[in-house]
Coordinates of C-alpha atoms in Angstrom, one line a residue:
X9 CA 1.7 14.6 42.8
X10 CA -1.5 13.7 41.9
X11 CA -1.2 9.5 40.6
X12 CA -2.1 9.7 37.3
X13 CA -3.8 6.2 36.9
X14 CA -2.3 5.5 33.0
X15 CA 1.6 6.0 34.1
X16 CA 2.0 3.0 35.9
X17 CA 0.8 -0.7 36.8
X18 CA 1.0 -3.3 39.3
X19 CA -0.2 -1.5 42.4
X20 CA 0.8 -3.4 45.8
X21 CA -1.4 -3.6 48.5
X22 CA -1.8 -0.8 51.7
X23 CA 0.3 -1.9 54.0
X24 CA -1.3 -2.2 57.1
X25 CA 1.5 -0.9 59.0
X26 CA 2.4 2.5 57.4
X27 CA -1.3 2.6 54.9
X28 CA 0.8 4.0 52.9
X29 CA 0.0 3.1 48.7
X30 CA 3.9 1.9 46.4
X31 CA 3.0 1.7 42.7
X32 CA 6.4 0.1 40.3
X33 CA 5.9 2.8 37.7
X34 CA 6.5 2.3 33.8
X35 CA 7.3 5.6 33.3
X36 CA 10.8 6.8 33.7
X37 CA 12.7 7.9 36.7
X38 CA 8.7 8.5 38.6
X39 CA 8.6 4.8 40.9
X40 CA 7.8 4.7 45.0
X41 CA 4.1 7.0 44.4
X42 CA 2.3 7.8 47.8
X43 CA -1.0 7.9 47.7
X44 CA -1.8 10.8 50.4
X45 CA -2.2 9.4 54.2
X46 CA -3.3 11.1 57.8
X47 CA 0.1 11.9 58.3
X48 CA 0.2 14.2 55.2
X49 CA -2.2 16.1 57.3
X50 CA 0.0 16.8 60.2
X51 CA 1.7 20.2 60.6
X52 CA 4.0 20.7 63.7
X53 CA 2.1 22.1 66.5
X54 CA 5.0 23.7 68.7
X55 CA 6.9 27.0 66.6
X56 CA 5.8 28.8 69.3
X57 CA 6.9 27.4 72.6
X58 CA 9.0 29.3 74.9
X59 CA 11.2 26.9 77.6
X60 CA 11.6 27.9 80.6
X61 CA 13.9 31.0 80.2
X62 CA 17.5 31.0 83.7
X63 CA 15.7 33.6 85.4
X64 CA 12.3 31.8 85.9
X65 CA 14.6 29.6 87.3
X66 CA 16.8 31.5 89.2
X67 CA 13.5 32.7 91.1
X68 CA 12.3 29.3 91.6
X69 CA 15.1 29.2 93.9
X70 CA 14.2 32.2 95.6
X71 CA 11.3 31.0 96.6
X72 CA 12.9 27.3 97.9
X73 CA 15.3 29.2 99.7
X74 CA 12.1 31.5 101.2
X75 CA 10.4 28.5 102.2
X76 CA 13.9 26.8 103.8
X77 CA 13.8 30.1 105.9
X78 CA 9.7 29.3 107.2
X79 CA 10.8 25.6 107.5
X80 CA 14.4 25.9 109.5
X81 CA 16.0 24.3 106.9
X82 CA 19.7 25.1 105.7
X83 CA 20.0 23.3 102.6
X84 CA 18.1 21.5 100.2
X85 CA 19.8 18.5 98.8
X86 CA 18.9 16.9 95.2
X87 CA 19.4 13.8 92.9
X88 CA 18.9 13.6 89.2
X89 CA 15.5 13.6 88.1
X90 CA 12.5 16.0 87.4
X91 CA 13.3 18.3 90.2
X92 CA 16.4 18.8 89.5
X93 CA 15.4 20.0 85.9
X94 CA 12.8 21.8 87.3
X95 CA 15.7 24.0 89.2
X96 CA 18.5 23.5 87.4
X97 CA 17.4 22.4 83.4
X98 CA 20.3 19.6 83.4
X99 CA 18.9 16.4 82.9
X100 CA 20.7 14.0 84.1
X101 CA 19.8 10.0 83.8
X102 CA 20.4 8.0 87.5
X103 CA 23.4 5.6 87.4
X104 CA 25.6 4.5 90.8
X105 CA 27.4 7.8 89.5
X106 CA 25.6 10.5 92.3
X107 CA 25.5 13.8 90.4
X108 CA 24.2 16.2 92.8
X109 CA 23.2 20.0 93.6
X110 CA 22.8 21.5 96.6
X111 CA 20.9 24.5 97.4
X112 CA 21.6 26.4 100.3
X113 CA 20.0 28.6 102.2
X114 CA 21.2 31.3 100.6
X115 CA 24.0 32.2 97.1
X116 CA 24.5 29.6 94.5
X117 CA 23.7 26.3 93.8
X118 CA 26.4 23.7 93.8
X119 CA 27.0 20.8 91.4
X120 CA 28.7 17.0 92.7
X121 CA 30.0 15.5 89.2
X122 CA 31.9 12.8 88.1
X123 CA 35.2 14.1 87.5
X124 CA 35.6 12.1 84.4
X125 CA 32.1 13.6 83.4
X126 CA 32.6 17.0 84.2
X127 CA 33.6 18.2 80.3
X128 CA 30.3 17.2 79.5
X129 CA 28.4 17.7 82.6
X130 CA 29.5 21.8 82.5
X131 CA 27.9 21.9 78.6
X132 CA 24.5 21.6 80.6
X133 CA 25.1 24.2 83.7
X134 CA 22.9 27.5 82.9
X135 CA 22.4 28.7 86.5
X136 CA 25.3 29.9 88.1
X137 CA 26.9 27.3 90.7
X138 CA 30.7 25.9 91.8
X139 CA 31.0 22.4 90.5
X140 CA 33.2 19.7 92.8
X141 CA 34.6 16.9 90.5
X142 CA 34.7 13.3 92.4
X143 CA 37.3 10.8 91.2
X144 CA 36.3 7.9 90.8
X145 CA 38.5 6.8 94.2
X146 CA 37.3 9.3 96.1
X147 CA 33.7 10.2 98.1
X148 CA 30.9 11.9 96.5
X149 CA 29.7 12.6 99.9
X150 CA 32.6 14.7 101.3
X151 CA 32.1 16.7 98.2
X152 CA 28.4 17.4 99.5
X153 CA 29.8 18.5 102.7
X154 CA 32.5 20.3 100.9
X155 CA 29.7 22.2 99.4
X156 CA 28.2 23.3 102.4
X157 CA 31.4 24.2 104.6
X158 CA 31.9 26.9 101.5
X159 CA 28.4 27.9 101.9
X160 CA 29.1 28.0 105.6
X161 CA 27.4 25.8 105.8
X162 CA 27.6 23.6 109.5
X163 CA 24.5 22.1 111.2
X164 CA 21.0 22.6 111.1
X165 CA 18.6 20.9 109.0
X166 CA 19.2 19.4 105.4
X167 CA 16.2 18.5 103.2
X168 CA 16.3 15.7 100.9
X169 CA 14.6 15.5 98.1
X170 CA 11.6 12.9 98.1
X171 CA 13.8 11.2 94.9
X172 CA 16.6 11.1 96.1
X173 CA 17.8 7.1 96.6
X174 CA 18.7 6.2 99.6
X175 CA 22.9 4.8 98.9
X176 CA 23.0 8.7 98.4
X177 CA 21.4 9.8 101.7
X178 CA 23.0 7.3 103.6
X179 CA 26.3 7.9 102.4
X180 CA 25.5 11.8 103.1
X181 CA 24.2 10.8 106.7
X182 CA 27.2 8.7 107.7
X183 CA 29.5 11.6 107.5
X184 CA 27.5 14.5 108.7
X185 CA 26.3 14.0 111.6
X186 CA 26.1 16.7 113.1
X187 CA 23.1 17.7 110.3
X188 CA 19.5 16.5 110.8
X189 CA 17.8 15.2 107.8
X190 CA 14.8 16.2 107.0
X191 CA 11.8 15.9 103.9
X192 CA 12.4 18.9 101.1
X193 CA 8.6 18.0 100.5
X194 CA 7.9 21.1 101.5
X195 CA 10.0 22.7 99.9
X196 CA 10.0 21.3 96.6
X197 CA 6.9 20.1 96.3
X198 CA 5.6 23.8 97.7
X199 CA 7.4 25.3 94.6
X200 CA 6.6 22.1 91.6
X201 CA 2.5 22.1 92.8
X202 CA 2.4 25.9 91.6
X203 CA 2.9 26.3 87.8
X204 CA 3.6 29.7 86.4
X205 CA 2.1 30.9 83.2
X206 CA 5.1 29.6 81.7
X207 CA 4.8 26.2 82.6
X208 CA 1.0 26.9 81.9
X209 CA 2.2 27.6 78.4
X210 CA 4.4 24.6 77.5
X211 CA 1.5 22.3 79.6
X212 CA -1.4 23.7 77.3
X213 CA 0.6 23.1 74.5
X214 CA 1.1 19.3 75.1
X215 CA -3.1 18.8 75.6
X216 CA -3.3 20.1 72.1
X217 CA -1.0 17.6 70.5
X218 CA -2.4 15.1 72.5
X219 CA -6.2 16.1 71.2
X220 CA -5.0 16.0 67.8
X221 CA -3.1 12.7 68.1
X222 CA -6.1 11.1 70.1
X223 CA -8.2 12.4 67.3
X224 CA -5.2 10.5 64.7
X225 CA -6.3 7.3 66.4
X226 CA -9.8 6.9 66.6
X227 CA -10.1 8.0 62.2
X228 CA -7.4 4.4 62.5
X229 CA -9.7 2.3 63.7
X230 CA -10.3 -1.1 61.7
X231 CA -11.7 -4.0 62.9
X232 CA -8.7 -6.5 63.5
X233 CA -6.7 -4.0 65.2
X234 CA -4.5 -5.0 68.2
X235 CA -4.1 -2.2 70.7
X236 CA -0.5 -1.6 69.9
X237 CA -1.9 -0.8 66.8
X238 CA -3.2 2.2 67.8
X239 CA -0.8 3.5 70.4
X240 CA 1.8 3.2 67.7
X241 CA -0.3 5.5 65.7
X242 CA -0.7 7.8 68.6
X243 CA 2.8 8.0 69.3
X244 CA 3.5 8.8 65.8
X245 CA 0.5 11.6 65.8
X246 CA 2.2 13.2 69.0
X247 CA 5.7 13.3 67.4
X248 CA 4.8 14.7 63.6
X249 CA 3.0 17.3 66.1
X250 CA 6.3 18.7 67.7
X251 CA 5.8 16.7 71.4
X252 CA 7.3 13.3 72.5
X253 CA 5.7 10.7 73.0
X254 CA 5.3 9.5 76.5
X255 CA 2.5 6.9 76.7
X256 CA -0.2 5.6 74.9
X257 CA -2.5 2.9 76.7
X258 CA -5.1 1.6 74.6
X259 CA -8.0 -1.1 76.1
X260 CA -10.6 -3.0 74.0
X261 CA -13.8 -4.6 75.3
X262 CA -14.2 -6.2 78.5
X263 CA -9.8 -4.7 79.7
X264 CA -11.4 -1.5 79.6
X265 CA -12.2 -2.1 82.7
X266 CA -8.7 -2.6 83.8
X267 CA -7.3 0.8 84.4
X268 CA -4.1 0.1 83.4
X269 CA -4.7 -2.6 81.6
X270 CA -3.0 -6.6 80.7
X271 CA -1.4 -8.6 79.0
X272 CA -3.4 -11.0 77.5
X273 CA -3.9 -10.1 73.8
X274 CA -7.2 -8.0 72.2
X275 CA -8.6 -7.5 68.8
X276 CA -10.6 -4.6 67.1
X277 CA -14.0 -5.7 66.7
X278 CA -17.4 -3.8 66.1
X279 CA -19.3 -2.4 68.6
X280 CA -16.6 -2.8 71.7
X281 CA -15.7 -0.2 74.1
X282 CA -12.4 1.4 72.9
X283 CA -10.8 3.2 75.7
X284 CA -7.9 6.0 74.7
X285 CA -5.7 6.9 77.8
X286 CA -2.7 8.8 76.1
X287 CA 0.2 11.9 76.7
X288 CA 3.5 13.5 75.0
X289 CA 5.5 15.9 76.9
X290 CA 6.3 19.2 75.3
X291 CA 10.1 20.7 77.0
X292 CA 9.6 18.4 79.5
X293 CA 5.9 19.4 80.6
X294 CA 3.1 16.7 80.2
X295 CA 0.0 15.6 79.1
X296 CA -3.2 12.7 80.0
X297 CA -6.1 12.9 78.2
X298 CA -8.5 10.2 78.5
X299 CA -11.0 9.3 76.2
X300 CA -14.0 6.0 75.9
X301 CA -15.4 5.9 72.3
X302 CA -17.1 2.6 70.6
X303 CA -16.2 1.6 67.5
X304 CA -17.9 0.5 64.2
X305 CA -21.7 0.5 66.0
X306 CA -24.4 2.5 67.7
X307 CA -23.8 2.2 71.8
X308 CA -25.9 -0.3 73.9
X309 CA -28.1 0.8 76.2
X310 CA -25.7 0.0 78.9
X311 CA -23.0 1.7 77.1
X312 CA -24.4 5.1 77.0
X313 CA -26.1 5.0 80.9
X314 CA -22.5 4.3 82.0
X315 CA -20.9 6.8 79.7
X316 CA -23.1 9.3 81.1
X317 CA -22.6 8.7 83.8
X318 CA -19.3 9.1 83.7
X319 CA -19.6 12.2 82.1
X320 CA -21.8 13.9 84.6
X321 CA -19.0 12.6 87.2
X322 CA -16.2 14.3 86.0
X323 CA -18.2 17.7 85.4
X324 CA -19.1 17.0 89.4
X325 CA -15.3 16.7 90.3
X326 CA -14.7 20.0 88.3
X327 CA -17.6 22.6 89.2
X328 CA -16.1 21.2 92.9
X329 CA -12.7 22.3 91.8
X330 CA -12.8 26.2 93.5
X331 CA -10.5 27.5 95.0
X332 CA -10.2 27.4 99.0
X333 CA -11.5 23.6 98.5
X334 CA -9.3 21.1 99.8
X335 CA -8.3 18.8 97.1
X336 CA -10.7 15.4 98.7
X337 CA -13.7 17.7 97.5
X338 CA -13.5 17.0 93.8
X339 CA -12.7 12.9 95.1
X340 CA -15.4 13.2 96.6
X341 CA -18.5 15.1 94.5
X342 CA -17.2 12.9 91.7
X343 CA -17.6 9.7 93.6
X344 CA -20.9 10.9 95.1
X345 CA -22.3 10.6 91.4
X346 CA -20.9 7.1 90.8
X347 CA -22.1 5.7 94.4
X348 CA -25.5 7.6 93.9
X349 CA -25.7 5.4 90.9
X350 CA -25.8 2.0 92.9
X351 CA -21.6 1.1 92.3
X352 CA -19.1 0.9 94.4
X353 CA -19.3 2.5 97.4
X354 CA -15.7 4.0 98.0
X355 CA -13.4 1.8 96.0
X356 CA -15.6 -1.2 95.6
X357 CA -15.7 -3.0 92.2
X358 CA -17.5 -1.8 89.9
X359 CA -17.3 1.4 90.8
X360 CA -14.4 4.1 90.9
X361 CA -11.7 1.5 92.1
X362 CA -8.8 4.6 92.2
X363 CA -8.4 8.3 93.1
X364 CA -10.5 11.1 91.3
X365 CA -7.0 12.7 90.2
X366 CA -3.1 14.1 90.5
X367 CA -1.0 16.4 90.5
X368 CA 0.8 17.0 87.1
X369 CA 3.9 19.0 85.7
X370 CA 7.4 17.7 84.4
X371 CA 5.6 14.7 85.9
X372 CA 2.7 13.0 85.0
X373 CA 2.3 11.8 88.3
X374 CA 3.0 15.3 90.7
X375 CA 1.5 16.3 93.9
X376 CA -2.0 17.9 95.2
X377 CA -3.4 13.9 94.2
X378 CA -8.1 14.0 94.6
X379 CA -8.1 11.3 96.9
X380 CA -10.1 10.8 99.9
X381 CA -7.8 12.5 103.1
X382 CA -6.1 14.9 100.9
X383 CA -6.5 18.9 102.9
X384 CA -4.3 20.3 100.9
X385 CA -5.7 23.5 99.8
X386 CA -6.8 24.4 96.2
X387 CA -4.8 27.1 94.7
X388 CA -4.3 29.4 91.7
X389 CA -1.2 27.5 89.6
X390 CA -2.0 24.2 90.7
X391 CA -2.8 21.2 87.9
X392 CA -4.0 18.0 87.7
X393 CA -6.8 15.5 86.8
X394 CA -10.6 14.2 86.9
X395 CA -10.6 11.4 85.6
X396 CA -13.2 9.0 87.5
X397 CA -13.2 5.5 85.7
X398 CA -16.2 3.6 86.0
X399 CA -14.7 -0.6 85.9
X400 CA -17.3 -2.9 85.6
X401 CA -15.5 -6.1 85.3
X402 CA -16.8 -8.5 82.6
X403 CA -18.0 -6.0 80.9
X404 CA -16.2 -3.2 80.3
X405 CA -14.9 0.5 82.1
X406 CA -15.6 4.1 81.4
X407 CA -12.9 6.5 81.4
X408 CA -13.5 10.5 80.3
X409 CA -10.1 12.1 81.8
X410 CA -9.1 16.0 81.8
X411 CA -6.2 18.3 83.1
X412 CA -6.9 22.2 84.6
X413 CA -5.1 24.8 85.8
X414 CA -6.3 26.5 88.9
X415 CA -6.0 30.4 88.4
X416 CA -8.2 33.4 91.0
X417 CA -11.7 32.6 89.0
X418 CA -11.5 29.0 88.9
X419 CA -10.5 25.8 87.1
X420 CA -9.7 25.6 83.6
X421 CA -9.9 22.4 81.5
X422 CA -6.1 22.4 79.1
X423 CA -8.2 20.3 77.2
X424 CA -12.4 20.3 75.6
X425 CA -13.9 17.6 77.7
X426 CA -16.7 15.7 75.8
X427 CA -20.3 16.5 74.7
X428 CA -21.2 12.5 73.7
X429 CA -20.2 9.3 73.2
X430 CA -19.4 10.1 69.7
X431 CA -18.3 13.7 70.3
X432 CA -15.2 13.3 72.1
X433 CA -14.2 16.3 71.6
X434 CA -17.0 18.3 71.7

């Protein structure tokens, strides 16, 4: 309701944490009147979100089994984590009690589950498959061998997904000398690297939410704030827009030259570079966007020159992200712009100290890095960031980060790129 100044007295201060005006009302039943804040203008963007279907997960398993045949692998073992989620939809925290999935080269998956968790686990099963519960005094690894045997797998190559913990791999290997153990990357990574239209739609939604959340963060910048203050606002905005807040790295001034931040206290002042590297998830799929602005004052000539160089470098990487090119050419193109301007060379500071980009999907950092030496060919469905930071120790850093998805016609941005230092989203 609108505030009528004749109806109350004793107006409190606006609190720094909420930005809400609280009033003590002299009229009956009219207390805690709130002034409209940025929160009141936000509506969820996720009403139209469509989760990944069982049918799509079955297609993923079929693709994995095709790749297994091509690589002479008879089964793949998954630990709990994002790859298990990718194939089965199951999300399960890791502990000392293994919960595993076995994907055989043919047929349904099998589940290895702590017996006392079986009922809770079965609530999560959407993909048909036999459950092999193991009691506390039994070996879960013997259950893996039983599942393999029941799938008529007696010998051959077993693919170990890269995030299977060593004690699990070691436990299986000790009981199964008849098998050869190999990396499952040619199967699991190859499946996950190529996103479906449904996956891209979820990542698009996550990116749309992060764009709006960063806009909120920029609008709420005030002198004296800490990075945590800004990060909290962006995280809250992520949630209000319907995303699951994932991370919000905020850096001021000299600290912006440290790509992953600092433990030293920072306080925002006019003229500071403000770097915001933020992301959320939607149905588990990630966004990752970075913007760099100047707070409360026109940019200096130096800030503007470096910002413009960063923009040029990001555009060069995008132009090189073409179907059939190796990933490393994206890094080479972006890096050349920066080194031609006198920074670097290579990974030296001041300059670009890290790869130009990383794959993204169910994990914020996935396969498909844009880095020297990566000969992986760009294909439709690959998704990755283009973020050629320019870090100048003792001064500041500038990073523009947006993610792309590859189409038959070339790369498409998930988020509108920055147009100017004072127009971070066009």
